[in-house]
Coordinates of C-alpha atoms in Angstrom, one line a residue:
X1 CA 48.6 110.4 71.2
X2 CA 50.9 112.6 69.9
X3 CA 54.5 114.8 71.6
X4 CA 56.2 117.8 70.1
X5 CA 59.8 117.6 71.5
X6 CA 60.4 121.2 72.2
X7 CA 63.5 122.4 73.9
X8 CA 67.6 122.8 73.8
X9 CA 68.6 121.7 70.2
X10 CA 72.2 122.7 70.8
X11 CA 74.2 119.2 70.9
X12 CA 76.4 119.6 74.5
X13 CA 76.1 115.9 75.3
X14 CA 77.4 113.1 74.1
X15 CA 74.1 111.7 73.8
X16 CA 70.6 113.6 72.4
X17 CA 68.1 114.1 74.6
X18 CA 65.4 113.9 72.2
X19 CA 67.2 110.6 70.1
X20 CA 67.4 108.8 73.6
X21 CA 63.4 110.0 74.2
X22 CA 62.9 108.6 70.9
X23 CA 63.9 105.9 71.2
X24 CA 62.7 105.0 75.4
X25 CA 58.9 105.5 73.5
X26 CA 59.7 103.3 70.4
X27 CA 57.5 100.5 71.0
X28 CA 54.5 103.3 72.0
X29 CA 52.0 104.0 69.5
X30 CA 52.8 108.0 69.5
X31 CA 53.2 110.2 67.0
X32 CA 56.1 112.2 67.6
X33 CA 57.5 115.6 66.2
X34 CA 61.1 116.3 66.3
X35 CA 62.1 119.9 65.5
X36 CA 65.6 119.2 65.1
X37 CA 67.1 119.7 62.0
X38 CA 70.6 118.2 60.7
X39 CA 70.7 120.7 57.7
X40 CA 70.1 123.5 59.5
X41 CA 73.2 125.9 59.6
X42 CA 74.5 129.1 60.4
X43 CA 73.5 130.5 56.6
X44 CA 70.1 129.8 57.7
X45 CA 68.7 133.8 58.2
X46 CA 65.9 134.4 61.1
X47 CA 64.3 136.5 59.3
X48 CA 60.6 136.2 58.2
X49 CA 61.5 137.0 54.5
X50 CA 64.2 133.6 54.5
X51 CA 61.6 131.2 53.7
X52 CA 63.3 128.1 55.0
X53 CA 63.5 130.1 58.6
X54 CA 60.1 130.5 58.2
X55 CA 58.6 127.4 57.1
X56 CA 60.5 125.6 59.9
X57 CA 59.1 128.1 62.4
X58 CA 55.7 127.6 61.0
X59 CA 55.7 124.0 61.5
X60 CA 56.8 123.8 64.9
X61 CA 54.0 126.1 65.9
X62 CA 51.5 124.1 64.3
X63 CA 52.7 121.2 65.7
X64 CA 52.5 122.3 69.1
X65 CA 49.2 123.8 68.4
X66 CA 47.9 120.0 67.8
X67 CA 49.8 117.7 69.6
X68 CA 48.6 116.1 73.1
X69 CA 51.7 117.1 74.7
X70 CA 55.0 119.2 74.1
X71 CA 57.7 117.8 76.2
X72 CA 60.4 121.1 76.7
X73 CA 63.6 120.1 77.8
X74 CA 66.3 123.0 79.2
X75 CA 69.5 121.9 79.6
X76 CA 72.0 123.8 82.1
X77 CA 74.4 124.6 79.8
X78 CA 72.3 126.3 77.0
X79 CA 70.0 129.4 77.7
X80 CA 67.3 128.7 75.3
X81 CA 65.6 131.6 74.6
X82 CA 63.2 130.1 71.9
X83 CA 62.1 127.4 74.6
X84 CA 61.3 129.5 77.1
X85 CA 58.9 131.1 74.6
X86 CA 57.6 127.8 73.6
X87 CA 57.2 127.2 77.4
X88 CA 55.3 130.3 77.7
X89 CA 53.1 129.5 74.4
X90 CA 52.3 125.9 76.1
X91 CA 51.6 127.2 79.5
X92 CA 48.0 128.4 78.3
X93 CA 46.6 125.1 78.4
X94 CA 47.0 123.2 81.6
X95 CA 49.0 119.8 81.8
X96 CA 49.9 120.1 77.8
X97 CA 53.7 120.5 78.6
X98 CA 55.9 118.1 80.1
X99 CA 59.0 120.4 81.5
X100 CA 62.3 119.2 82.6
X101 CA 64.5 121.7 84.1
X102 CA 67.4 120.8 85.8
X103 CA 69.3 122.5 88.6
X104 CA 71.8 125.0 86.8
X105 CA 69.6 126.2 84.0
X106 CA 69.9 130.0 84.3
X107 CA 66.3 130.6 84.0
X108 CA 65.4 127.2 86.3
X109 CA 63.2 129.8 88.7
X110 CA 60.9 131.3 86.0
X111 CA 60.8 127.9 84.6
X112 CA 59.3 126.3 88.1
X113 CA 57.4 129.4 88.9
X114 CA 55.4 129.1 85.2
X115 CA 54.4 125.1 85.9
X116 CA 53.1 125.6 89.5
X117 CA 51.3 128.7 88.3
X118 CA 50.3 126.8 84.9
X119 CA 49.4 123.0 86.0

């Protein structure tokens, strides 16, 4: 078994969502693929020509591509534009993404609207 943890990367709580995932499956033999990326910065260009932009890109759709499950995460205070896209990539094959979308996400609606259409 195997998770991508897709979703809001921007740090607004105290605690991580994806560290505190982490570590709730520790003693679960899953593979799991975290995104997030300590050194990334704001030199970092999105640009297809910066190669580390692209590399990291790359890998997180291959990932998603072969995991079992990509568990997206939008948290209300962030609009996460890139994991509304990975929502969208995901939605083509039914029950592969775990969504959590609390109330006060700006998108919540879509969000619902795409799993009841998508599960």
């Amino acid at each position: 078994m195997s998770v991508f943890l897709a979703g809001t990367t921007s740090k607004v709580d105290a605690t991580d969502w994806r560290e505190a995932l982490c570590a709730s499956l520790s003693d679960t033999p899953i593979t799991i693929y975290n995104p997030y990326r300590a050194d990334w910065d704001s030199s970092w260009r999105e640009d297809i020509h910066f190669a580390p932009y692209r590399q990291q890109v790359e890998w997180e759709l291959e990932k998603q591509d072969k995991t079992d499950v990509v568990v997206i995460y939008f948290h209300p205070a962030t609009q996460a534009p890139i994991s509304l896209l990975e929502l969208g990539i995901c939605a083509r094959v039914p029950g592969k993404a775990i969504v959590v979308c609390p109330e006060g996400y700006w998108k919540r609606g879509n969000v619902q609207i795409v799993c009841s259409e998508r599960q």
